[in-house]
């Protein structure tokens, strides 16, 4: 294990989680969610996405939500932007933390944005340049790092190349995402190890979906490899657009429970996080996907 | 990792799983379940329990089920017995693989059988002696190894003492169970390491419940420590009698998916296991707890 005894959780429930939830939440509920999350001790809370409302109706209220949330000093509220237009909308409401998104799979990029991997990265350059000029920080997501719904296997060399390029372009942190949740611990660890040969480990994060139940085991393997930033979503919101009915993001409560049980600090109050997860599940009219929240709220 | 590239799964769904399911299944469905499991390549399938029907109504048909199942050569079908009377009932229907059960927690033993840990182990001696005389194999379960619903923390030294004593009494394998699923990877690994100082690692198994979502991560940590026998239940049946509504046994499908993804052999056909899990969930009128089965059976 890396000697550092602290892990930073990047809470992605309000963006990556909600964008795959069918129940549309009003802006005030999203604002309440983020404000509750701000009280738990989380230091990074992804707030929304300035994508086209046509693509993601759930996040059509991005500007209203971002304006409405309490900005707690010391807490970052990154927002996802697909292009310079989205970046400018985000900047208009005062966002200083930005996230951009690409995939390590050629087939995924072709299918989603009709571009090669390299072309998709080129499209970020105007965003990166403007962000540098504005002094905004940019986080880079690399998706499909352990498998792709279209091409199946994704070569590790492609993951390394994409992550290194985003780092070179100025992303301060690269989040390596197993979008469809197919990865297992040895592969996750080998992938992280390969990327860490080209990008400093302290600029890397891991992002697992629990589609096949592997997320916590994968996180453990990556912690052993030295990563210290983990993405997760309170209540395990979301799902998998490639397998309807499947489990979504790994639940923040379950990650924090594991970390605290291992003596790793997160600065997060697990009780408040569980209460927030239970509250969110009620708003979405669904059972929470967090086993910790289910156990804690179960009748004895 | 231990150099052995093979893990044996001990399938406990038909006993540990079903005994905590409210929906009572007829004997023929249990027989069909075990016969289906026999076709998957599993080498150890716990079949039932010869406890008092007053305690576990679900398993009141133990003799009928054990008689009815197909006994595939090379596959073991252990049955749980609480005492010599249960042992004799099991022997009458031809069981040659027996399992006995105790807890590493003083409070758990006091509450459940009004005996100390040491007294509870003494009660096995007649069973062990008779089994030795009959040439029957006995597996020992040690429960509450990482926490107890009554006393909370369980000293590792108590787990080691109980496991060693059961091994000395002649159990060929000791299954270390986190009954309430509260353990996390570092604690699971440290507990296993301590027990393995006194009992050979190849006589140890791990048994995790997914109550707090930690089971696969705990299994990974214990594999790294060298264990090569893992208990699990198809479809993640069961629940937690101490937290109603909570998740039960770790799902065999999710364990096998992880192992195969790591290049570890189990001899199990995952497709058949998933089909069996989906079938069992339908029999129980509930959604499967296996995320692999959920993903594989989800609409794309």
Coordinates of C-alpha atoms in Angstrom, one line a residue:
Chain A
X1 CA 0.0 0.0 0.0
X2 CA 1.0 3.6 -0.7
X3 CA 1.9 5.1 2.7
X4 CA -0.7 7.8 2.4
X5 CA -3.5 7.1 4.8
X6 CA -6.0 9.4 3.2
X7 CA -8.3 8.8 0.2
X8 CA -10.2 11.6 -1.4
X9 CA -13.7 10.6 -2.7
X10 CA -15.0 12.4 -5.7
X11 CA -18.8 12.2 -5.4
X12 CA -20.4 11.9 -8.8
X13 CA -24.0 11.0 -7.8
X14 CA -25.5 14.4 -8.8
X15 CA -24.1 14.1 -12.3
X16 CA -23.0 10.6 -13.4
X17 CA -25.6 9.0 -11.1
X18 CA -28.6 11.2 -11.9
X19 CA -28.0 11.3 -15.6
X20 CA -28.8 7.6 -15.8
X21 CA -31.9 7.8 -13.5
X22 CA -35.3 7.9 -15.2
X23 CA -37.1 9.8 -12.4
X24 CA -36.6 13.4 -13.2
X25 CA -35.8 15.4 -10.1
X26 CA -36.7 19.1 -9.8
X27 CA -33.7 21.5 -9.5
X28 CA -34.5 22.2 -5.8
X29 CA -34.1 18.5 -4.9
X30 CA -30.7 18.4 -6.7
X31 CA -29.7 21.6 -4.9
X32 CA -30.7 20.0 -1.6
X33 CA -28.8 16.8 -2.5
X34 CA -25.6 18.7 -3.2
X35 CA -26.0 20.9 -0.1
X36 CA -26.5 17.7 2.0
X37 CA -23.4 16.2 0.4
X38 CA -21.4 19.4 1.2
X39 CA -22.2 18.8 4.9
X40 CA -20.8 15.3 5.0
X41 CA -17.1 16.3 4.7
X42 CA -16.8 15.5 1.0
X43 CA -14.2 17.7 -0.7
X44 CA -15.2 17.1 -4.3
X45 CA -18.8 17.0 -5.4
X46 CA -19.5 16.9 -9.2
X47 CA -22.5 19.1 -9.5
X48 CA -24.0 18.8 -12.9
X49 CA -23.2 18.7 -16.7
X50 CA -23.6 21.4 -19.2
X51 CA -24.5 19.0 -22.0
X52 CA -27.3 19.5 -24.4
X53 CA -30.7 19.0 -22.7
X54 CA -31.6 16.9 -25.7
X55 CA -29.0 14.3 -24.7
X56 CA -29.5 14.4 -21.0
X57 CA -32.9 15.8 -20.0
X58 CA -32.2 15.1 -16.3
X59 CA -29.5 17.8 -16.4
X60 CA -31.3 20.4 -18.4
X61 CA -31.3 22.6 -15.3
X62 CA -27.5 22.7 -14.9
X63 CA -27.3 26.5 -14.7
X64 CA -30.1 26.7 -12.1
X65 CA -28.6 23.9 -10.0
X66 CA -25.1 25.3 -10.1
X67 CA -26.3 28.8 -9.2
X68 CA -28.5 27.4 -6.4
X69 CA -26.0 25.3 -4.5
X70 CA -24.1 26.5 -1.4
X71 CA -20.4 26.7 -2.3
X72 CA -18.7 25.6 0.8
X73 CA -15.1 26.9 1.1
X74 CA -12.6 24.2 0.5
X75 CA -15.0 22.0 -1.5
X76 CA -14.7 21.7 -5.3
X77 CA -17.9 21.5 -7.4
X78 CA -16.7 20.3 -10.9
X79 CA -19.1 20.3 -13.8
X80 CA -18.9 18.3 -16.9
X81 CA -18.7 20.1 -20.3
X82 CA -18.8 18.5 -23.7
X83 CA -17.3 21.4 -25.7
X84 CA -16.4 25.1 -25.6
X85 CA -20.1 26.1 -25.7
X86 CA -20.8 24.0 -22.6
X87 CA -17.7 25.4 -21.0
X88 CA -18.9 29.0 -21.6
X89 CA -22.3 28.2 -20.1
X90 CA -20.5 26.7 -17.0
X91 CA -18.3 29.8 -16.7
X92 CA -21.3 32.1 -16.9
X93 CA -22.6 30.7 -13.6
X94 CA -19.2 30.8 -12.0
X95 CA -17.9 27.3 -12.3
X96 CA -14.1 27.1 -11.7
X97 CA -13.8 23.3 -11.8
X98 CA -14.4 21.7 -15.1
X99 CA -14.5 18.1 -16.3
X100 CA -14.1 16.7 -19.8
X101 CA -14.9 13.2 -21.0
X102 CA -13.6 10.8 -23.6
X103 CA -13.2 7.1 -24.1
X104 CA -10.2 4.8 -24.5
X105 CA -12.2 2.7 -27.0
X106 CA -12.1 3.6 -30.7
X107 CA -15.5 2.0 -31.3
X108 CA -17.1 3.9 -28.4
X109 CA -15.8 7.2 -29.7
X110 CA -16.9 6.4 -33.3
X111 CA -20.4 5.4 -32.1
X112 CA -20.9 8.3 -29.7
X113 CA -19.3 11.3 -31.4
X114 CA -18.3 9.9 -34.8
X115 CA -14.6 10.6 -34.1
X116 CA -11.5 8.7 -33.5
X117 CA -9.9 8.7 -30.1
X118 CA -7.3 11.2 -31.3
X119 CA -10.0 13.4 -32.9
X120 CA -12.1 13.4 -29.7
X121 CA -9.1 14.6 -27.7
X122 CA -8.3 17.3 -30.2
X123 CA -11.8 18.7 -29.6
X124 CA -10.9 19.4 -26.0
X125 CA -8.0 21.7 -27.0
X126 CA -10.1 24.8 -27.2
X127 CA -11.6 24.0 -23.8
X128 CA -8.2 23.4 -22.3
X129 CA -6.8 26.6 -23.7
X130 CA -9.7 28.7 -22.5
X131 CA -9.6 27.1 -19.1
X132 CA -5.9 27.8 -18.8
X133 CA -6.5 31.4 -19.8
X134 CA -9.3 31.6 -17.2
X135 CA -7.4 29.8 -14.5
X136 CA -10.0 27.0 -14.3
X137 CA -9.0 23.5 -13.4
X138 CA -9.9 20.6 -15.7
X139 CA -10.5 17.0 -14.7
X140 CA -10.4 14.4 -17.5
X141 CA -12.5 11.3 -17.6
X142 CA -11.3 8.4 -19.6
X143 CA -14.1 5.9 -20.0
X144 CA -14.3 2.2 -21.2
X145 CA -10.8 1.5 -19.6
X146 CA -11.6 -2.1 -18.9
X147 CA -14.1 -2.9 -21.7
X148 CA -16.4 -1.4 -24.3
X149 CA -20.0 -2.2 -25.1
X150 CA -19.1 -2.1 -28.8
X151 CA -15.6 -3.5 -29.3
X152 CA -15.3 -5.6 -26.1
X153 CA -11.6 -5.6 -25.1
X154 CA -9.8 -2.3 -24.9
X155 CA -6.0 -2.4 -25.2
X156 CA -4.3 -1.1 -22.2
X157 CA -1.9 0.8 -24.5
X158 CA -4.9 2.9 -25.7
X159 CA -5.9 3.7 -22.1
X160 CA -2.3 4.8 -21.4
X161 CA -2.1 6.9 -24.6
X162 CA -5.4 8.7 -23.9
X163 CA -4.6 9.3 -20.2
X164 CA -1.1 10.7 -21.0
X165 CA -2.5 12.9 -23.7
X166 CA -5.1 14.4 -21.4
X167 CA -2.5 15.0 -18.8
X168 CA -0.2 16.6 -21.3
X169 CA -3.0 18.9 -22.4
X170 CA -3.3 20.1 -18.8
X171 CA -5.9 18.0 -17.0
X172 CA -4.9 18.1 -13.3
X173 CA -6.5 14.7 -12.6
X174 CA -7.4 11.8 -14.9
X175 CA -10.3 9.6 -13.8
X176 CA -10.0 6.0 -15.2
X177 CA -13.5 4.7 -15.7
X178 CA -14.8 1.1 -16.1
X179 CA -18.0 2.4 -17.7
X180 CA -19.7 -0.9 -18.1
X181 CA -18.4 -2.4 -14.9
X182 CA -16.9 -5.6 -16.5
X183 CA -13.4 -5.3 -15.0
X184 CA -12.0 -7.6 -12.3
X185 CA -9.2 -6.8 -9.8
X186 CA -6.1 -8.1 -11.5
X187 CA -7.0 -6.4 -14.8
X188 CA -7.9 -3.1 -13.0
X189 CA -4.6 -3.2 -11.1
X190 CA -2.6 -3.9 -14.3
X191 CA -4.3 -1.1 -16.1
X192 CA -3.7 1.4 -13.4
X193 CA 0.0 0.2 -13.1
X194 CA 0.5 0.8 -16.8
X195 CA -1.1 4.3 -16.8
X196 CA 1.0 5.2 -13.7
X197 CA 4.2 4.6 -15.7
X198 CA 3.2 7.7 -17.8
X199 CA 1.1 9.8 -15.5
X200 CA 1.9 10.5 -11.9
X201 CA -0.2 8.3 -9.5
X202 CA -1.2 11.3 -7.6
X203 CA -2.9 12.7 -10.7
X204 CA -5.0 9.5 -11.2
X205 CA -8.4 8.5 -9.9
X206 CA -10.4 5.3 -10.4
X207 CA -14.1 5.2 -11.3
X208 CA -15.9 1.9 -11.1
X209 CA -19.5 0.9 -11.8
X210 CA -20.9 -2.1 -9.9
X211 CA -22.6 -3.7 -12.9
X212 CA -21.0 -7.0 -12.2
X213 CA -20.5 -6.5 -8.5
X214 CA -16.7 -6.0 -8.8
X215 CA -16.4 -2.3 -7.9
X216 CA -15.2 -2.6 -4.3
X217 CA -12.8 -5.4 -5.1
X218 CA -11.4 -3.4 -8.0
X219 CA -11.0 -0.3 -5.7
X220 CA -9.2 -2.4 -3.2
X221 CA -6.8 -3.7 -5.8
X222 CA -6.2 -0.2 -7.1
X223 CA -5.6 1.1 -3.5
X224 CA -3.0 -1.6 -3.2
X225 CA -1.4 -0.3 -6.4
X226 CA -1.3 3.2 -4.9
X227 CA -4.2 5.3 -6.1
X228 CA -5.7 7.7 -3.5
X229 CA -8.6 9.3 -5.4
X230 CA -11.8 7.2 -5.9
X231 CA -15.0 8.3 -7.7
X232 CA -18.3 7.0 -6.3
X233 CA -22.0 8.0 -6.1
X234 CA -24.1 8.3 -3.0
X235 CA -26.8 5.5 -2.9
X236 CA -25.2 3.9 -5.9
X237 CA -27.4 5.9 -8.3
X238 CA -27.3 5.5 -12.0
X239 CA -27.4 2.4 -14.0
X240 CA -25.9 1.2 -17.1
X241 CA -27.3 2.5 -20.4
X242 CA -25.9 -0.7 -22.0
X243 CA -27.7 -3.1 -19.7
X244 CA -31.0 -1.7 -18.4
X245 CA -31.8 -2.9 -14.9
X246 CA -28.1 -3.4 -14.1
X247 CA -26.4 -1.7 -11.1
X248 CA -24.9 1.7 -11.5
X249 CA -22.0 3.6 -9.9
X250 CA -20.4 2.1 -6.8
X251 CA -22.1 3.5 -3.7
X252 CA -20.1 6.1 -1.8
X253 CA -21.4 4.7 1.5
X254 CA -20.0 1.2 0.7
X255 CA -16.6 2.7 -0.4
X256 CA -16.3 4.9 2.7
X257 CA -17.3 2.0 5.0
X258 CA -14.5 -0.1 3.5
X259 CA -11.9 2.7 3.7
X260 CA -12.8 3.5 7.3
X261 CA -12.8 -0.2 8.2
X262 CA -9.2 -0.4 6.8
X263 CA -8.1 2.6 8.9
X264 CA -8.0 4.9 5.9
X265 CA -9.2 8.5 6.5
X266 CA -11.7 10.2 4.2
X267 CA -12.8 13.2 6.3
X268 CA -16.4 12.0 5.6
X269 CA -19.1 11.5 8.2
X270 CA -20.5 8.1 7.2
X271 CA -23.7 8.6 9.2
X272 CA -24.5 11.8 7.3
X273 CA -23.6 10.1 4.0
X274 CA -26.0 7.2 4.8
X275 CA -28.8 9.6 5.7
X276 CA -28.2 11.5 2.5
X277 CA -28.3 8.2 0.5
X278 CA -31.5 7.1 2.1
X279 CA -33.0 10.5 1.4
X280 CA -32.0 10.4 -2.2
X281 CA -33.3 6.9 -2.7
X282 CA -36.7 8.1 -1.4
X283 CA -36.6 11.1 -3.8
X284 CA -36.0 8.6 -6.7
X285 CA -38.7 6.2 -5.4
X286 CA -36.3 3.3 -5.5
X287 CA -34.5 1.1 -3.1
X288 CA -30.9 2.3 -2.4
X289 CA -28.2 0.3 -4.1
X290 CA -25.9 0.9 -1.1
X291 CA -25.7 -2.3 1.0
X292 CA -24.4 -0.2 3.9
X293 CA -27.4 2.1 3.7
X294 CA -29.7 -0.9 3.4
X295 CA -28.2 -2.6 6.4
X296 CA -28.1 0.6 8.5
X297 CA -31.7 1.4 7.8
X298 CA -33.0 -2.2 8.0
X299 CA -35.2 -3.3 10.9
X300 CA -33.2 -5.3 13.4
Chain B
X1 CA -0.8 -14.6 -4.2
X2 CA -0.5 -18.3 -3.4
X3 CA 0.8 -20.0 -6.5
X4 CA -2.2 -22.3 -6.8
X5 CA -4.4 -21.1 -9.6
X6 CA -7.5 -23.0 -8.6
X7 CA -10.2 -22.0 -6.1
X8 CA -12.9 -24.4 -4.8
X9 CA -16.3 -22.8 -4.3
X10 CA -18.4 -24.3 -1.6
X11 CA -22.0 -23.6 -2.7
X12 CA -24.1 -22.9 0.4
X13 CA -27.3 -21.5 -1.2
X14 CA -29.4 -24.6 -0.6
X15 CA -28.7 -24.4 3.1
X16 CA -27.3 -21.2 4.5
X17 CA -29.1 -19.3 1.7
X18 CA -32.6 -20.9 1.9
X19 CA -32.7 -21.1 5.7
X20 CA -33.0 -17.3 5.8
X21 CA -35.5 -17.0 2.9
X22 CA -39.1 -16.5 3.9
X23 CA -40.7 -18.1 0.8
X24 CA -40.9 -21.8 1.6
X25 CA -39.9 -23.9 -1.3
X26 CA -41.3 -27.4 -1.8
X27 CA -38.7 -30.3 -1.6
X28 CA -38.9 -30.9 -5.4
X29 CA -37.7 -27.4 -6.1
X30 CA -34.8 -27.8 -3.7
X31 CA -33.9 -31.1 -5.3
X32 CA -34.1 -29.4 -8.8
X33 CA -31.9 -26.6 -7.4
X34 CA -29.2 -28.9 -6.2
X35 CA -29.3 -31.0 -9.3
X36 CA -28.9 -27.9 -11.4
X37 CA -26.0 -26.9 -9.3
X38 CA -24.4 -30.3 -9.8
X39 CA -24.4 -29.7 -13.5
X40 CA -22.4 -26.4 -13.2
X41 CA -19.1 -28.0 -12.3
X42 CA -19.3 -27.2 -8.6
X43 CA -17.5 -29.8 -6.5
X44 CA -19.1 -29.0 -3.1
X45 CA -22.8 -28.3 -2.7
X46 CA -24.2 -28.0 0.9
X47 CA -27.5 -29.7 0.5
X48 CA -29.5 -29.1 3.7
X49 CA -29.5 -29.1 7.5
X50 CA -30.7 -31.7 9.9
X51 CA -31.7 -29.2 12.5
X52 CA -35.1 -29.1 14.3
X53 CA -37.9 -28.1 12.0
X54 CA -39.0 -25.9 14.9
X55 CA -35.9 -23.7 14.4
X56 CA -35.7 -23.8 10.6
X57 CA -39.1 -24.6 9.0
X58 CA -37.6 -24.1 5.5
X59 CA -35.3 -27.2 6.0
X60 CA -37.9 -29.5 7.7
X61 CA -37.7 -31.7 4.5
X62 CA -34.0 -32.4 4.9
X63 CA -34.3 -36.2 4.6
X64 CA -36.6 -36.0 1.6
X65 CA -34.3 -33.5 -0.2
X66 CA -31.1 -35.4 0.6
X67 CA -32.7 -38.7 -0.6
X68 CA -34.0 -37.0 -3.8
X69 CA -30.9 -35.3 -5.1
X70 CA -28.7 -36.9 -7.8
X71 CA -25.3 -37.7 -6.2
X72 CA -22.8 -36.9 -8.9
X73 CA -19.6 -38.8 -8.5
X74 CA -16.8 -36.5 -7.4
X75 CA -19.2 -33.9 -5.9
X76 CA -19.6 -33.6 -2.1
X77 CA -23.0 -32.8 -0.6
X78 CA -22.3 -31.8 3.0
X79 CA -25.2 -31.4 5.4
X80 CA -25.3 -29.4 8.6
X81 CA -26.0 -31.2 11.9
X82 CA -26.5 -29.5 15.3
X83 CA -25.9 -32.6 17.4
X84 CA -25.6 -36.4 17.5
X85 CA -29.4 -36.8 16.9
X86 CA -29.1 -34.7 13.7
X87 CA -26.0 -36.6 12.7
X88 CA -27.9 -39.9 13.0
X89 CA -30.8 -38.6 10.9
X90 CA -28.2 -37.5 8.2
X91 CA -26.5 -40.8 8.3
X92 CA -29.8 -42.7 7.9
X93 CA -30.2 -41.1 4.4
X94 CA -26.6 -41.8 3.5
X95 CA -24.8 -38.5 4.1
X96 CA -21.0 -38.9 4.2
X97 CA -20.1 -35.2 4.4
X98 CA -21.1 -33.5 7.6
X99 CA -20.9 -29.9 8.8
X100 CA -21.0 -28.5 12.3
X101 CA -21.4 -24.9 13.5
X102 CA -20.2 -22.8 16.3
X103 CA -19.3 -19.1 16.9
X104 CA -16.2 -17.3 17.9
X105 CA -18.2 -14.9 20.0
X106 CA -19.0 -15.7 23.7
X107 CA -22.1 -13.6 23.6
X108 CA -23.4 -15.3 20.4
X109 CA -23.0 -18.8 21.9
X110 CA -24.6 -17.7 25.2
X111 CA -27.5 -16.2 23.4
X112 CA -28.1 -19.0 20.9
X113 CA -27.3 -22.2 22.8
X114 CA -26.8 -20.9 26.3
X115 CA -23.2 -22.3 26.4
X116 CA -19.7 -20.8 26.4
X117 CA -17.6 -21.2 23.3
X118 CA -15.7 -24.0 24.9
X119 CA -18.9 -25.8 26.0
X120 CA -20.3 -25.4 22.5
X121 CA -17.3 -27.1 21.1
X122 CA -17.4 -29.9 23.6
X123 CA -20.9 -30.7 22.4
X124 CA -19.4 -31.6 19.0
X125 CA -17.2 -34.3 20.4
X126 CA -19.8 -37.1 20.2
X127 CA -20.5 -36.1 16.6
X128 CA -16.8 -36.0 15.8
X129 CA -16.2 -39.4 17.4
X130 CA -19.1 -41.1 15.7
X131 CA -18.1 -39.5 12.3
X132 CA -14.5 -40.8 12.8
X133 CA -15.9 -44.3 13.5
X134 CA -18.2 -44.1 10.4
X135 CA -15.5 -42.6 8.1
X136 CA -17.6 -39.5 7.5
X137 CA -15.8 -36.2 6.9
X138 CA -16.7 -33.2 9.0
X139 CA -16.5 -29.5 8.0
X140 CA -16.5 -26.9 10.8
X141 CA -18.1 -23.5 10.6
X142 CA -16.9 -20.8 12.8
X143 CA -19.3 -17.8 12.7
X144 CA -19.0 -14.2 13.9
X145 CA -15.3 -14.1 13.0
X146 CA -15.3 -10.4 12.3
X147 CA -18.1 -9.1 14.5
X148 CA -21.0 -10.2 16.6
X149 CA -24.6 -8.8 16.7
X150 CA -24.5 -9.1 20.5
X151 CA -20.9 -8.3 21.7
X152 CA -19.7 -6.2 18.7
X153 CA -15.9 -6.8 18.4
X154 CA -14.7 -10.4 18.5
X155 CA -11.1 -10.9 19.5
X156 CA -9.0 -12.6 16.8
X157 CA -7.5 -14.7 19.5
X158 CA -11.0 -16.3 20.1
X159 CA -11.3 -17.0 16.4
X160 CA -7.9 -18.7 16.3
X161 CA -8.7 -20.7 19.5
X162 CA -12.0 -22.0 18.1
X163 CA -10.6 -22.8 14.7
X164 CA -7.6 -24.7 16.1
X165 CA -9.8 -26.7 18.5
X166 CA -12.2 -27.7 15.7
X167 CA -9.2 -28.7 13.6
X168 CA -7.7 -30.7 16.4
X169 CA -11.0 -32.4 16.9
X170 CA -10.8 -33.7 13.4
X171 CA -12.6 -31.2 11.1
X172 CA -11.0 -31.5 7.7
X173 CA -11.9 -27.9 6.8
X174 CA -12.7 -24.9 8.8
X175 CA -14.9 -22.2 7.3
X176 CA -14.4 -18.8 8.8
X177 CA -17.7 -16.8 8.6
X178 CA -18.4 -13.1 8.8
X179 CA -22.0 -13.9 9.8
X180 CA -23.2 -10.3 9.9
X181 CA -21.0 -9.0 7.0
X182 CA -19.4 -6.2 8.9
X183 CA -15.8 -7.0 8.1
X184 CA -13.5 -5.0 5.8
X185 CA -10.5 -6.3 3.8
X186 CA -7.6 -5.5 6.1
X187 CA -9.4 -7.0 9.1
X188 CA -10.5 -10.1 7.1
X189 CA -6.9 -10.6 6.0
X190 CA -5.4 -10.1 9.4
X191 CA -7.9 -12.6 10.9
X192 CA -7.1 -15.2 8.3
X193 CA -3.4 -14.7 8.7
X194 CA -3.7 -15.2 12.5
X195 CA -5.7 -18.4 12.1
X196 CA -3.3 -19.7 9.4
X197 CA -0.5 -19.6 12.0
X198 CA -2.4 -22.4 13.9
X199 CA -4.3 -24.3 11.2
X200 CA -2.9 -25.1 7.7
X201 CA -4.1 -22.6 5.1
X202 CA -5.3 -25.5 2.9
X203 CA -7.7 -26.5 5.6
X204 CA -9.3 -23.1 5.7
X205 CA -12.2 -21.5 3.8
X206 CA -13.7 -18.0 4.0
X207 CA -17.4 -17.3 4.2
X208 CA -18.6 -13.8 3.7
X209 CA -22.0 -12.2 3.7
X210 CA -22.6 -9.1 1.6
X211 CA -24.6 -7.2 4.3
X212 CA -22.3 -4.1 4.0
X213 CA -21.2 -4.8 0.4
X214 CA -17.8 -5.9 1.4
X215 CA -17.8 -9.6 0.5
X216 CA -15.9 -9.6 -2.8
X217 CA -13.3 -7.2 -1.5
X218 CA -12.8 -9.4 1.6
X219 CA -12.5 -12.5 -0.6
X220 CA -9.9 -10.7 -2.7
X221 CA -7.9 -9.8 0.4
X222 CA -8.1 -13.4 1.6
X223 CA -7.1 -14.8 -1.8
X224 CA -4.0 -12.6 -1.6
X225 CA -3.3 -14.1 1.9
X226 CA -3.5 -17.5 0.3
X227 CA -6.9 -19.0 1.0
X228 CA -8.2 -21.3 -1.9
X229 CA -11.7 -22.3 -0.7
X230 CA -14.5 -19.8 -0.7
X231 CA -18.2 -20.3 0.4
X232 CA -20.9 -18.5 -1.6
X233 CA -24.6 -18.9 -2.4
X234 CA -26.1 -18.9 -5.9
X235 CA -28.2 -15.7 -6.5
X236 CA -26.9 -14.3 -3.2
X237 CA -29.8 -15.9 -1.3
X238 CA -30.4 -15.5 2.3
X239 CA -30.4 -12.4 4.3
X240 CA -29.3 -11.4 7.7
X241 CA -31.5 -12.4 10.7
X242 CA -30.0 -9.5 12.6
X243 CA -30.8 -6.8 9.9
X244 CA -34.0 -7.6 8.1
X245 CA -34.0 -6.4 4.5
X246 CA -30.2 -6.6 4.4
X247 CA -28.2 -8.5 1.8
X248 CA -27.4 -12.1 2.4
X249 CA -24.6 -14.5 1.3
X250 CA -22.2 -13.3 -1.4
X251 CA -23.5 -14.4 -4.7
X252 CA -21.6 -17.4 -6.3
X253 CA -22.0 -15.9 -9.7
X254 CA -20.2 -12.7 -8.7
X255 CA -17.4 -14.6 -7.0
X256 CA -16.9 -16.9 -10.0
X257 CA -16.9 -13.9 -12.4
X258 CA -14.2 -12.2 -10.3
X259 CA -12.1 -15.4 -10.1
X260 CA -12.3 -16.2 -13.8
X261 CA -11.5 -12.6 -14.7
X262 CA -8.4 -12.9 -12.6
X263 CA -7.4 -16.1 -14.5
X264 CA -8.2 -18.3 -11.5
X265 CA -9.9 -21.6 -12.4
X266 CA -12.9 -22.9 -10.6
X267 CA -14.1 -25.7 -13.0
X268 CA -17.5 -23.9 -13.0
X269 CA -19.6 -23.0 -16.0
X270 CA -20.6 -19.4 -15.3
X271 CA -23.4 -19.4 -17.8
X272 CA -25.0 -22.4 -16.2
X273 CA -24.5 -20.8 -12.8
X274 CA -26.2 -17.6 -13.9
X275 CA -29.1 -19.5 -15.4
X276 CA -29.5 -21.4 -12.1
X277 CA -29.4 -18.2 -10.1
X278 CA -32.0 -16.6 -12.3
X279 CA -34.2 -19.6 -12.0
X280 CA -33.9 -19.7 -8.2
X281 CA -34.7 -16.0 -7.9
X282 CA -37.9 -16.7 -9.9
X283 CA -38.8 -19.6 -7.6
X284 CA -38.3 -17.2 -4.6
X285 CA -40.3 -14.4 -6.3
X286 CA -37.5 -11.9 -5.7
X287 CA -34.9 -10.1 -7.7
X288 CA -31.6 -11.8 -7.7
X289 CA -28.9 -10.3 -5.5
X290 CA -26.2 -11.3 -8.0
X291 CA -25.1 -8.3 -10.0
X292 CA -23.6 -10.6 -12.6
X293 CA -27.0 -12.4 -13.1
X294 CA -28.8 -9.0 -13.1
X295 CA -26.4 -7.6 -15.8
X296 CA -26.5 -10.8 -17.9
X297 CA -30.3 -11.0 -17.8
X298 CA -30.8 -7.3 -18.2
X299 CA -32.3 -5.8 -21.4
X300 CA -29.5 -4.2 -23.5

